[in-house]
Coordinates of C-alpha atoms in Angstrom, one line a residue:
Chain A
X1 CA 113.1 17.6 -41.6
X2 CA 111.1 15.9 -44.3
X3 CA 107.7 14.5 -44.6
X4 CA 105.6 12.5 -46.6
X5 CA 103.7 15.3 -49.0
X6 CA 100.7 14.0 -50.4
X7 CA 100.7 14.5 -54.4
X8 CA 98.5 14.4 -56.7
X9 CA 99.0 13.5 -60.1
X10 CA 97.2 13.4 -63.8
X11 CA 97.8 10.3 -65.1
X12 CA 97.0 9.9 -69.1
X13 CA 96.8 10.1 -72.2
X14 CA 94.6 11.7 -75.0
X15 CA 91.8 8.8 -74.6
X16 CA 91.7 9.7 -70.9
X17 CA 92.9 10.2 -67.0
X18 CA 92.4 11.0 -63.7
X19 CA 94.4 12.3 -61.0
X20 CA 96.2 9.7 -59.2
X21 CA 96.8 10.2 -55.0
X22 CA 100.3 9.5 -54.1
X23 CA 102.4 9.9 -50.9
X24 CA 105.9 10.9 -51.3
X25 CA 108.6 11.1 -48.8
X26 CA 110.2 14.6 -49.4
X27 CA 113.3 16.6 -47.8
X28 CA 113.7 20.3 -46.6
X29 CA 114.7 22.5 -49.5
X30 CA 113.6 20.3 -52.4
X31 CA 111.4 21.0 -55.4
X32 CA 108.4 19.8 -57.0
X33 CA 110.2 18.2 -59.5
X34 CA 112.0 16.2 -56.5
X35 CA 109.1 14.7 -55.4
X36 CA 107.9 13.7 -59.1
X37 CA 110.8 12.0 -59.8
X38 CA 111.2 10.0 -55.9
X39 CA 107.4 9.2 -57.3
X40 CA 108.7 8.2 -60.3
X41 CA 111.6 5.8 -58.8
X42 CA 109.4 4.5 -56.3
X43 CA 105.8 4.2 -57.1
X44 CA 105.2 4.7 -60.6
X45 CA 107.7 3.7 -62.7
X46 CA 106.0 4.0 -65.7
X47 CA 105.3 8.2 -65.0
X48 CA 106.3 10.3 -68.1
X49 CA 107.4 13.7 -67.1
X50 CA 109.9 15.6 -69.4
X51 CA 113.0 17.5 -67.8
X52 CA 116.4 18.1 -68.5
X53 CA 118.1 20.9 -66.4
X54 CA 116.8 21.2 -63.1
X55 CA 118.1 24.5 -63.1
X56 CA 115.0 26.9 -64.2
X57 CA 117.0 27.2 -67.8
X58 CA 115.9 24.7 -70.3
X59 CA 112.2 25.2 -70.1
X60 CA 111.3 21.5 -70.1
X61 CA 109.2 20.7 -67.0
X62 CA 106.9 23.2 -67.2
X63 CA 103.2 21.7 -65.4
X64 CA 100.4 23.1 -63.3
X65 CA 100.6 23.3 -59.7
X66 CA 97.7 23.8 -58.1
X67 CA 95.9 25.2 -61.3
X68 CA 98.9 27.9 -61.9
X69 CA 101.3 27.2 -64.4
X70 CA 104.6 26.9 -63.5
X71 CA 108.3 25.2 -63.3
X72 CA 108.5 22.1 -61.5
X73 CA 111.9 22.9 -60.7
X74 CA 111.9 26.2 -60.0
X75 CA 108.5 25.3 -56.9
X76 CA 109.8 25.2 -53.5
X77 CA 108.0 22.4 -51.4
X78 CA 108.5 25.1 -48.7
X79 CA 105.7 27.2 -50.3
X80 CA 103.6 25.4 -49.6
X81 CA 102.2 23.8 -46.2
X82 CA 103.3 20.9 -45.2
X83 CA 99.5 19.6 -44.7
X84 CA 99.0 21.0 -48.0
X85 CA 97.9 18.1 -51.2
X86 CA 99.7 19.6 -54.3
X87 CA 98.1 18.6 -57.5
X88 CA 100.4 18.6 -60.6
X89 CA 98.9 18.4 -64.0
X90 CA 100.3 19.0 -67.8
X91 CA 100.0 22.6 -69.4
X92 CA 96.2 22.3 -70.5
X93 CA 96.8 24.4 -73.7
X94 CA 98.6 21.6 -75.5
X95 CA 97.6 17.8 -76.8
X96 CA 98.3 15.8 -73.9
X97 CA 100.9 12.8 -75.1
X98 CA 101.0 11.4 -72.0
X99 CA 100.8 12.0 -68.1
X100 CA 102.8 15.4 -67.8
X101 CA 104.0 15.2 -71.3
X102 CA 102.6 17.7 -73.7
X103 CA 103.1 18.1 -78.0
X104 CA 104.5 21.8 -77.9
X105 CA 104.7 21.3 -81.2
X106 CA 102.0 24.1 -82.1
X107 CA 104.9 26.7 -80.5
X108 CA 107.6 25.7 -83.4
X109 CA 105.0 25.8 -86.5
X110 CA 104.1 29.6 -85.3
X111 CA 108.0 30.2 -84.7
X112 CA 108.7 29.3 -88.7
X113 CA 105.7 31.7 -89.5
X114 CA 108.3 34.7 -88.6
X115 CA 110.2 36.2 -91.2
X116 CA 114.2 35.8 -90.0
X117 CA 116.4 38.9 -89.1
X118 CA 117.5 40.3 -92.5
X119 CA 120.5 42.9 -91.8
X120 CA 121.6 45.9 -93.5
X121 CA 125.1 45.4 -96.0
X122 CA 127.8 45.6 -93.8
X123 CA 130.0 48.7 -93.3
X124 CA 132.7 49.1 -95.7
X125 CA 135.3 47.6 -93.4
X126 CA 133.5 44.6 -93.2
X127 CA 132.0 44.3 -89.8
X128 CA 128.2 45.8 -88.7
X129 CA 128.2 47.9 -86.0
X130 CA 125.5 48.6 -83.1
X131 CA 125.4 50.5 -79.7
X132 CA 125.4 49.0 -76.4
X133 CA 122.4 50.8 -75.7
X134 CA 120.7 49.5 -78.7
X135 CA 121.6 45.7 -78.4
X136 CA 120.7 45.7 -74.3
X137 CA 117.0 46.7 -75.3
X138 CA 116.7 43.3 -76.8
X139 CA 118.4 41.3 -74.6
X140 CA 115.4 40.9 -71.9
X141 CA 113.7 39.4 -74.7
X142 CA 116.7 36.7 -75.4
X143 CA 116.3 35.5 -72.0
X144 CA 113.1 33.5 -73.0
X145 CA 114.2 29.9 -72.6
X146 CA 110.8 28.9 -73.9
X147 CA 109.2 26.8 -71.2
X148 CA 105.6 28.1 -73.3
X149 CA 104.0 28.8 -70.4
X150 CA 103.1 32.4 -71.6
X151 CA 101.4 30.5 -74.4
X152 CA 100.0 28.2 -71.8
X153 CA 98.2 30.5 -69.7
X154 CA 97.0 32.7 -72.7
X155 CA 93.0 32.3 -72.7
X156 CA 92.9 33.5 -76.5
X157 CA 94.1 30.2 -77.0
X158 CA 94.0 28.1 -73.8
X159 CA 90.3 28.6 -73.3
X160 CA 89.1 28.8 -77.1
X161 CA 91.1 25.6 -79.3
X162 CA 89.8 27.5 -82.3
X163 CA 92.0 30.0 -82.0
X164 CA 95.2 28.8 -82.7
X165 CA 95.2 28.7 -86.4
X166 CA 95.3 32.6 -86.3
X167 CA 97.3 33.3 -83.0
X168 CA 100.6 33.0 -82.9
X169 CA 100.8 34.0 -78.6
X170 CA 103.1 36.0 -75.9
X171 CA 106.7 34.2 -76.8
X172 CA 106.3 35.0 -80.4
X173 CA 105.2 38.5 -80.1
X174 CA 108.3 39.0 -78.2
X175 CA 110.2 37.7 -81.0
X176 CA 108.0 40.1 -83.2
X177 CA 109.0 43.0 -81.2
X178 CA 113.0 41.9 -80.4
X179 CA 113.0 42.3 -84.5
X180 CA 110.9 45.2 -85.1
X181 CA 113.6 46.9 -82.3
X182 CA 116.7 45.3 -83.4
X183 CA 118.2 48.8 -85.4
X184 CA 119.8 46.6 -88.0
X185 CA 116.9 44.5 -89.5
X186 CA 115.7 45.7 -92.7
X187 CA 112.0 43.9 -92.2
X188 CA 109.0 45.5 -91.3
X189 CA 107.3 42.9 -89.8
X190 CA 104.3 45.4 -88.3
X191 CA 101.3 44.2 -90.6
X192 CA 102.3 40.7 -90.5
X193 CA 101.9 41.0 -86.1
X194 CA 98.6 42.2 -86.4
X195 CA 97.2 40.3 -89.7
X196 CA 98.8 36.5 -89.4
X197 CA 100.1 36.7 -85.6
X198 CA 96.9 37.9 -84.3
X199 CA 98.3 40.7 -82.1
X200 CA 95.0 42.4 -82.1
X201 CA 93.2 39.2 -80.0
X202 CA 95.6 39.9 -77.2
X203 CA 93.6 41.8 -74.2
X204 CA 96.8 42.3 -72.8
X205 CA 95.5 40.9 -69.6
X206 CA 99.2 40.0 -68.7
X207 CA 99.1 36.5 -67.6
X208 CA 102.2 35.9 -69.8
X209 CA 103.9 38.0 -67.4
X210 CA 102.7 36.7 -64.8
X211 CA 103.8 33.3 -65.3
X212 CA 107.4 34.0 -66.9
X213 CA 110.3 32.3 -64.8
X214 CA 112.4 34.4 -66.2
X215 CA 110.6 37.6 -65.1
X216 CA 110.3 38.8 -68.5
X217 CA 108.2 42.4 -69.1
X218 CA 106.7 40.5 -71.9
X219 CA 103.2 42.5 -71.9
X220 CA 105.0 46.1 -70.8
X221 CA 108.0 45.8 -72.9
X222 CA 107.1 44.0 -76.0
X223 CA 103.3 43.2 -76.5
X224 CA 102.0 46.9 -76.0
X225 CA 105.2 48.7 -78.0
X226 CA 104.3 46.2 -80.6
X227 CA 100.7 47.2 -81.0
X228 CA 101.6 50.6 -80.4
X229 CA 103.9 49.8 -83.6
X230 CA 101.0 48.5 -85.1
X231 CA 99.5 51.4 -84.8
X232 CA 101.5 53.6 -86.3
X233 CA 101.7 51.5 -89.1
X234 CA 97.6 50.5 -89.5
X235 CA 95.1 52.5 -87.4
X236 CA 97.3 56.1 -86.9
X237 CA 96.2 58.1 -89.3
X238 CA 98.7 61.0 -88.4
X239 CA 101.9 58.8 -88.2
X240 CA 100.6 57.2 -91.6
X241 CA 100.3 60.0 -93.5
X242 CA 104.3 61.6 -92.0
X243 CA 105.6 57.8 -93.3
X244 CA 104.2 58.9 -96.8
X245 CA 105.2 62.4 -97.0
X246 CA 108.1 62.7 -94.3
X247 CA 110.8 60.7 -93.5
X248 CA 110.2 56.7 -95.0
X249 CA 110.6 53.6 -92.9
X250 CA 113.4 52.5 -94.9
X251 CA 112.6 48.6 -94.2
X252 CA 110.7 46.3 -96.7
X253 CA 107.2 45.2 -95.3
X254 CA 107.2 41.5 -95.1
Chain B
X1 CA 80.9 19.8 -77.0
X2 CA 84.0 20.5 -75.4
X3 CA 85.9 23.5 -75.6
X4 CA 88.2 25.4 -73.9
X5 CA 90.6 23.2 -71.3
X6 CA 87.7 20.4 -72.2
X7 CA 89.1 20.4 -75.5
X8 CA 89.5 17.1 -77.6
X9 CA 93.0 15.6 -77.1
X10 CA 93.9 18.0 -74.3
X11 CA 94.1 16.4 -70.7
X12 CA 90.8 15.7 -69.8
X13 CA 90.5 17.1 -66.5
X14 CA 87.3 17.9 -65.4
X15 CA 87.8 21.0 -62.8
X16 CA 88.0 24.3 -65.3
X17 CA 90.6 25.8 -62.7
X18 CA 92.7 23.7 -59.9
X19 CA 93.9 27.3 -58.5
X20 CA 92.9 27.3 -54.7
X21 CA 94.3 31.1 -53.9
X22 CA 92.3 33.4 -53.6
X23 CA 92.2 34.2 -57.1
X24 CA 88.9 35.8 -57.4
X25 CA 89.8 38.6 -55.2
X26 CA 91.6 40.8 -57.4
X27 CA 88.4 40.7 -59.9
X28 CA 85.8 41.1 -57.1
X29 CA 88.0 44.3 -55.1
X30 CA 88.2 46.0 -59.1
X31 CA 84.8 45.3 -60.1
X32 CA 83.6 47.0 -56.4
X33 CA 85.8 49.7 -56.5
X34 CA 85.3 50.2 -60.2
X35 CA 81.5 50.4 -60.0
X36 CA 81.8 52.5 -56.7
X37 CA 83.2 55.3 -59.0
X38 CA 81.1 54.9 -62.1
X39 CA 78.3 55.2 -59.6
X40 CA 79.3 58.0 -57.5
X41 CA 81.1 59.8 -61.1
X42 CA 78.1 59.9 -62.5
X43 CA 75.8 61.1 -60.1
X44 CA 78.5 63.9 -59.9
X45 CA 79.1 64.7 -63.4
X46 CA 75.4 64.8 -64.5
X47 CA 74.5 66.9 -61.3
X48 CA 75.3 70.1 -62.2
X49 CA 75.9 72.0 -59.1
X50 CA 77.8 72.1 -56.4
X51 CA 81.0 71.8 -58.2
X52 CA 83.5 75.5 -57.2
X53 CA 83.8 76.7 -53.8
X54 CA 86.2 79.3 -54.3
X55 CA 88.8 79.4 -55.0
X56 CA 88.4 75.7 -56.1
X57 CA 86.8 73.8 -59.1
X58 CA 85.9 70.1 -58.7
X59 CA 88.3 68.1 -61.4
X60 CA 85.0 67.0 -62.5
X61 CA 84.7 69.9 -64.1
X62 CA 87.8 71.7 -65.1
X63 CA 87.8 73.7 -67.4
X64 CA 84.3 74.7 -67.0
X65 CA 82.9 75.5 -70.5
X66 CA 79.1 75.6 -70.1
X67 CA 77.1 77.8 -68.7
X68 CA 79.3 77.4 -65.2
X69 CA 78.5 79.7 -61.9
X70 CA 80.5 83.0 -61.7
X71 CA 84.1 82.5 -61.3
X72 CA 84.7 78.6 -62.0
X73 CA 85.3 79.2 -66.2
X74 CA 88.9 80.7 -66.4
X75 CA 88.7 79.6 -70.0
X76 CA 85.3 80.9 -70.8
X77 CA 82.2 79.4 -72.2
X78 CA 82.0 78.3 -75.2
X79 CA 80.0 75.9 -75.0
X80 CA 77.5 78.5 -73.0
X81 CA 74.4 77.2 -74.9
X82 CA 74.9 73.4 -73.5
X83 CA 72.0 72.7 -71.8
X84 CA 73.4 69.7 -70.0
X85 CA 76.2 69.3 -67.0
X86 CA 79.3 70.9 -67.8
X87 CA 81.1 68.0 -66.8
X88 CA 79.9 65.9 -69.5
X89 CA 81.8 68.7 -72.2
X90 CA 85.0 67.8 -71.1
X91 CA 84.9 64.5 -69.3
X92 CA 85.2 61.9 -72.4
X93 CA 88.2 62.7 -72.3
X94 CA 89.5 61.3 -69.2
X95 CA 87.0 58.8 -69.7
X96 CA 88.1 57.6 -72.7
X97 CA 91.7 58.2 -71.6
X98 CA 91.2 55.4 -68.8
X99 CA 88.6 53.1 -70.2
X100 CA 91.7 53.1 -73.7
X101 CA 94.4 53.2 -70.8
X102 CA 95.9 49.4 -71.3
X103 CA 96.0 49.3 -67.3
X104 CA 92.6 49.9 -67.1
X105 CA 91.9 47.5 -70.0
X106 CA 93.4 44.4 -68.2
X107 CA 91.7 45.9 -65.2
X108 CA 88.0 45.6 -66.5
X109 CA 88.5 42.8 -69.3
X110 CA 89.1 40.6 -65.8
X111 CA 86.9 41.8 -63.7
X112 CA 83.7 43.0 -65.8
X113 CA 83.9 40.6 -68.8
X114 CA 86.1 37.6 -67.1
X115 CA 88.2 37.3 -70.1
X116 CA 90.0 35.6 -68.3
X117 CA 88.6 36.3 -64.7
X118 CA 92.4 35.5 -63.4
X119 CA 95.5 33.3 -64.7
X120 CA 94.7 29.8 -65.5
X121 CA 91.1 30.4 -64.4
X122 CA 89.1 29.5 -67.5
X123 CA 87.0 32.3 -68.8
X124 CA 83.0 31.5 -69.6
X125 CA 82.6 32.6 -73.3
X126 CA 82.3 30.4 -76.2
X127 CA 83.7 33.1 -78.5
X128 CA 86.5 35.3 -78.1
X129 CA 88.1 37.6 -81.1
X130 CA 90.0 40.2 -78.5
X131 CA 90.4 43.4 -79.8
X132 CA 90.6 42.9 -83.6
X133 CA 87.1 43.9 -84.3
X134 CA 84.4 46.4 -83.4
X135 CA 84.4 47.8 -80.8
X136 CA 86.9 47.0 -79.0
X137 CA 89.2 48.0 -82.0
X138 CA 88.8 51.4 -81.0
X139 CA 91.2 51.5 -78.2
X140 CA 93.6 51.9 -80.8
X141 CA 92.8 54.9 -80.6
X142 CA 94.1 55.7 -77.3
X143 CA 97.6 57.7 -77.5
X144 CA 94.6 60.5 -79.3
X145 CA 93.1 60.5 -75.8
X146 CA 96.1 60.5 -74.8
X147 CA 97.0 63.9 -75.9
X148 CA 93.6 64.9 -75.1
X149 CA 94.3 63.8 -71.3
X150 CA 97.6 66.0 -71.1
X151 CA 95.6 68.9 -72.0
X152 CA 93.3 68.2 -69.2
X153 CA 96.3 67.6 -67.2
X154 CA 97.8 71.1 -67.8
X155 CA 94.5 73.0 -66.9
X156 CA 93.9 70.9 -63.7
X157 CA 98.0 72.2 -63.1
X158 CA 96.4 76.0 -63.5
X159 CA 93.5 75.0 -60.8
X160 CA 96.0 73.8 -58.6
X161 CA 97.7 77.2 -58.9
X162 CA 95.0 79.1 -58.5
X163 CA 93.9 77.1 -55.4
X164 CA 96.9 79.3 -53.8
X165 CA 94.5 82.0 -54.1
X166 CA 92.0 82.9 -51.2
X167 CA 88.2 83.1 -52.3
X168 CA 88.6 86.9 -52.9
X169 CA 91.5 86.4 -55.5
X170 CA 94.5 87.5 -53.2
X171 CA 97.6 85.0 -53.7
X172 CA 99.2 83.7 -50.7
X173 CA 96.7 81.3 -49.6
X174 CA 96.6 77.9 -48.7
X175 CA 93.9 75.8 -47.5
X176 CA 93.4 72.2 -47.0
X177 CA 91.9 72.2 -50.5
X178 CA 94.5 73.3 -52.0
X179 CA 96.7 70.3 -50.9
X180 CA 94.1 68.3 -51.9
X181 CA 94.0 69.9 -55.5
X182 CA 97.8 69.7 -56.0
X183 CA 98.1 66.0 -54.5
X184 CA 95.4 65.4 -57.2
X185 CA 97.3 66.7 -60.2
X186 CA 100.4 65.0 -59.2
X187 CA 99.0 61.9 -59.3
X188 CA 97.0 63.0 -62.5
X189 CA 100.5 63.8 -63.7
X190 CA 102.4 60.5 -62.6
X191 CA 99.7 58.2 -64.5
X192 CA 99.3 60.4 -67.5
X193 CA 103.0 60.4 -68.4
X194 CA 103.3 56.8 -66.9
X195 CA 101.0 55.6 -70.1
X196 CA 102.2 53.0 -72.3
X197 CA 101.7 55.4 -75.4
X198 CA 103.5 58.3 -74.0
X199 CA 106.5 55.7 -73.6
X200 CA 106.1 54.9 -77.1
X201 CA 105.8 58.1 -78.2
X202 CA 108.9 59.9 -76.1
X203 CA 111.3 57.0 -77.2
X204 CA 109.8 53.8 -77.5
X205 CA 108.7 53.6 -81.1
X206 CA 112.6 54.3 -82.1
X207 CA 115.1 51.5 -83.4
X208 CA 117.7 53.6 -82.6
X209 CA 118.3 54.9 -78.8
X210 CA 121.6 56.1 -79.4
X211 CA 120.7 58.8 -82.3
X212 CA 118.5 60.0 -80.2
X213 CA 120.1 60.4 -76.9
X214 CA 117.5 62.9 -75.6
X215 CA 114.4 60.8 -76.6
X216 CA 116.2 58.4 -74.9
X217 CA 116.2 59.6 -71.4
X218 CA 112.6 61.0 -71.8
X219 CA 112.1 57.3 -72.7
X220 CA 114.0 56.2 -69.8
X221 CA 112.0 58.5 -67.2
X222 CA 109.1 57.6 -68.7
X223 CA 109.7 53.9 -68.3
X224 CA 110.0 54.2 -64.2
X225 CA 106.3 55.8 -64.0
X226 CA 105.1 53.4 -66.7
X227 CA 106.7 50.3 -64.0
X228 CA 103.8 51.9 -61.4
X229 CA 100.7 53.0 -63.9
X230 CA 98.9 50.5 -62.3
X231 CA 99.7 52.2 -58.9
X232 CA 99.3 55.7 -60.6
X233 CA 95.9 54.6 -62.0
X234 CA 94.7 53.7 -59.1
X235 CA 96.1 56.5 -56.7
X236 CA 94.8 59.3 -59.5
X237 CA 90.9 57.3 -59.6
X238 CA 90.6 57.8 -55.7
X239 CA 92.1 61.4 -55.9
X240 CA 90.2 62.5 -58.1
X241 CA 87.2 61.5 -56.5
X242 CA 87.9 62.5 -53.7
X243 CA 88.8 66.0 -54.8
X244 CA 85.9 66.4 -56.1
X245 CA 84.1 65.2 -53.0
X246 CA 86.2 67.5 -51.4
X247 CA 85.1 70.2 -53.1
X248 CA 81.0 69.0 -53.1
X249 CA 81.4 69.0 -49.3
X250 CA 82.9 73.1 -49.3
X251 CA 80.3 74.1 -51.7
X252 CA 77.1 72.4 -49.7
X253 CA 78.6 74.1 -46.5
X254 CA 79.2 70.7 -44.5
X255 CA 82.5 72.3 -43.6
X256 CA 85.0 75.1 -44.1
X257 CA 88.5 74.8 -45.7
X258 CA 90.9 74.6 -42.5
X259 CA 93.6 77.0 -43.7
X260 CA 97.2 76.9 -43.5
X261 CA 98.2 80.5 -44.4

């Protein structure tokens, strides 16, 4: 049965908004991103929301939902009440561009800051080689489809702007830590994580994984190994000292 | 001037958080339960006495190395010339084992120092720099306490043996205390090798899993208690106080230890 939810809206741009109130007429089993767009065709025509897949895959329509960050495609109507006002606002991390249309822009500058895979020479028939068991470790990481809301909901830069010059956030330590695991890569990328990514400002307080549609373990399974990597390379003075006199780390520190 | 989610060209939306769950909850519960046991830890650990009813020690403090009443230091005393608790000898190191443990550090960075106080919820300092300086720097250090912690974990193993002793030293005893004392250490057991630094260590820190098939499968077993070391720290921080309570009630007489055999 549908009903007209009552919605609430920021309207905007970067010289100001408000939240608008709307009512939308809404069917059983649709999304949030339903509703936006009936209020979109119907009401306000002008509304800028960005989507593309509808599918939970493309990572485009990330918002706020009642203060969480979220999917707008991937929220049920049916979790919430049908009484319920839901208030849908941009990602409050980034420059607002306008209405539910933020510059992610910060995201891609701190993607070119890491150092591409570099592989090993290939084996003498031509063709590089790695176990199954080795490439499946990184494959939970390659299911980020980089909706940002890990970066979003990250107070080391979310609630402190100043930040960001030196923080590089949750989605690209994953990428620092996919590398730093992939057994072909001949870059060491451990100082760089901690002295130009900003590892260290992480309280691993895991709101990153929290918030990741794709249920990535990005505090458990990347984050901590990578400052435990970090470590081992900076603050261990054990492990330091067998990488000098024991067995090298064969990759070049970049 | 604005900061934060007020920040200049971010949506200016004047609410800090638009959650309406029941977010504070989880901070409020840990900051309660967290202070209940700094509280009643340290009223145990700096009293002194009341700590062995035999055949068991208090966790507290195992091993006893101060000058301990008779038959609570299996290890002797070295440190027999402390004139303070003998708790405080060997508790830094499960101390600093939890307050380094990255569970507990989301744990209290949320609820003591609301950094953040919960997702999306804006935090209220001006300044934040993490853990890339003084002091927090230090829990770096934690796989050291780490190793420190399995240590404790392997003589709170022998107490739970020994708890299979009667009071006179005759094996083939168990009381109530004793299952207290060996539900303890399990959980002691199932958060210590659950910690994020033990995973690295075992297997994590490799490139290569399939050189090192062994390391591997520690890694792998390591990884299902590391999925619950929340749950483990947790379940360990009540058992531990409560064997201990346990084991403060024997030695004031409020009760004897029912037996089983």
């Amino acid at each position: 049965m549908g009903y007209d939810l009552r919605l609430r809206v920021w309207r905007g741009d970067r010289s100001g908004g408000q939240l608008g109130d709307y009512s939308v007429p809404v069917e059983e089993g649709e999304v949030v991103l339903d509703a936006i767009h009936r209020l979109q065709a119907t009401q306000a025509g002008d509304l800028a929301v960005r989507w593309n897949c509808k599918a939970g895959k493309c990572g485009s329509c990330s918002a706020e939902i009642n203060g969480r960050p979220r999917l707008m495609c991937m929220t049920r109507l049916s979790d919430f009440e049908e009484s319920e006002t839901i208030t849908v606002t941009p990602v409050r991390t980034f420059p607002v561009i306008r209405d539910l249309v933020t510059d992610v822009s910060f995201n891609y500058e701190k993607a070119k800051q890491v150092p591409a895979v570099k592989l090993t020479p290939r084996d003498p028939d031509g063709k590089r080689r790695m176990m199954q068991v080795d490439v499946e470790r990184g494959q939970e990481f390659r299911k980020c489809i980089e909706c940002f809301l890990c970066q979003n909901v990250c107070h080391v830069v979310r609630d402190h702007e100043e930040n960001k010059e030196a923080f590089a956030g949750p989605r690209h330590f994953l990428r620092y830590a996919e590398l730093d695991m992939h057994p072909l890569d001949t870059h060491d990328r451990r100082k760089l994580a901690q002295d130009v990514a900003g590892l260290g400002m992480c309280n691993i307080t895991k709101c990153c994984t929290e918030v990741c549609p794709e249920g990535i373990h990005i505090t458990d399974n990347a984050i901590i190994p990578m400052k435990e990597r970090v470590v081992d390379r900076k603050f261990d003075p054990v492990t330091w000292l067998g990488s000098k006199i024991g067995r090298r780390d064969p990759r070049d520190e970049v | 001037m604005s900061y934060g989610v007020r920040s200049p060209g971010r949506a200016q939306i004047e609410q800090k958080t638009l959650r309406q769950d029941r977010w504070w909850l989880y901070p409020a519960v840990t900051f309660t339960v967290f202070m209940a046991f700094i509280v009643y830890a340290t009223w145990r650990a700096f009293a002194g006495h009341d700590y062995y009813s035999a055949p068991y020690l208090s966790p507290f403090y195992s091993p006893c190395l101060g000058s301990c009443v008779k038959g609570s230091s299996d290890f002797g005393q070295p440190f027999g010339w402390w004139p303070l608790s003998a708790a405080l000898i060997v508790l830094i190191f499960p101390l600093g084992f939890r307050m380094s443990c990255y569970y507990y550090r989301k744990a209290y960075y949320r609820s003591f120092w609301l950094s953040p106080p919960a997702c999306g919820v804006a935090e209220p300092h001006t300044k934040y720099t993490g853990e890339s300086r003084f002091p927090l720097i230090l829990n770096n250090i934690h796989r050291y306490f780490f190793y420190a912690a399995v240590l404790v974990a392997v003589v709170l193993s022998y107490d739970a043996v020994l708890a299979f002793r009667d009071a006179t030293g005759h094996w083939g005893h168990m009381g109530l205390g004793t299952l207290v004392l060996v539900v303890n250490v399990v959980l002691i057991w199932a958060y210590t090798l659950g910690c994020h630094s033990c995973r690295h260590a075992v297997g994590g820190r490799l490139r290569h899993f399939s050189k090192h098939p062994l390391r591997y499968k520690a890694w792998t077993l390591v990884s299902k208690l590391n999925a619950n070391h929340a749950r483990y720290a947790w379940l360990s921080l009540f058992s531990v106080a409560l064997a201990d309570l346990y084991v403060y009630l024997l030695a004031i007489g409020a009760f004897s230890d029912p037996r089983f055999f």
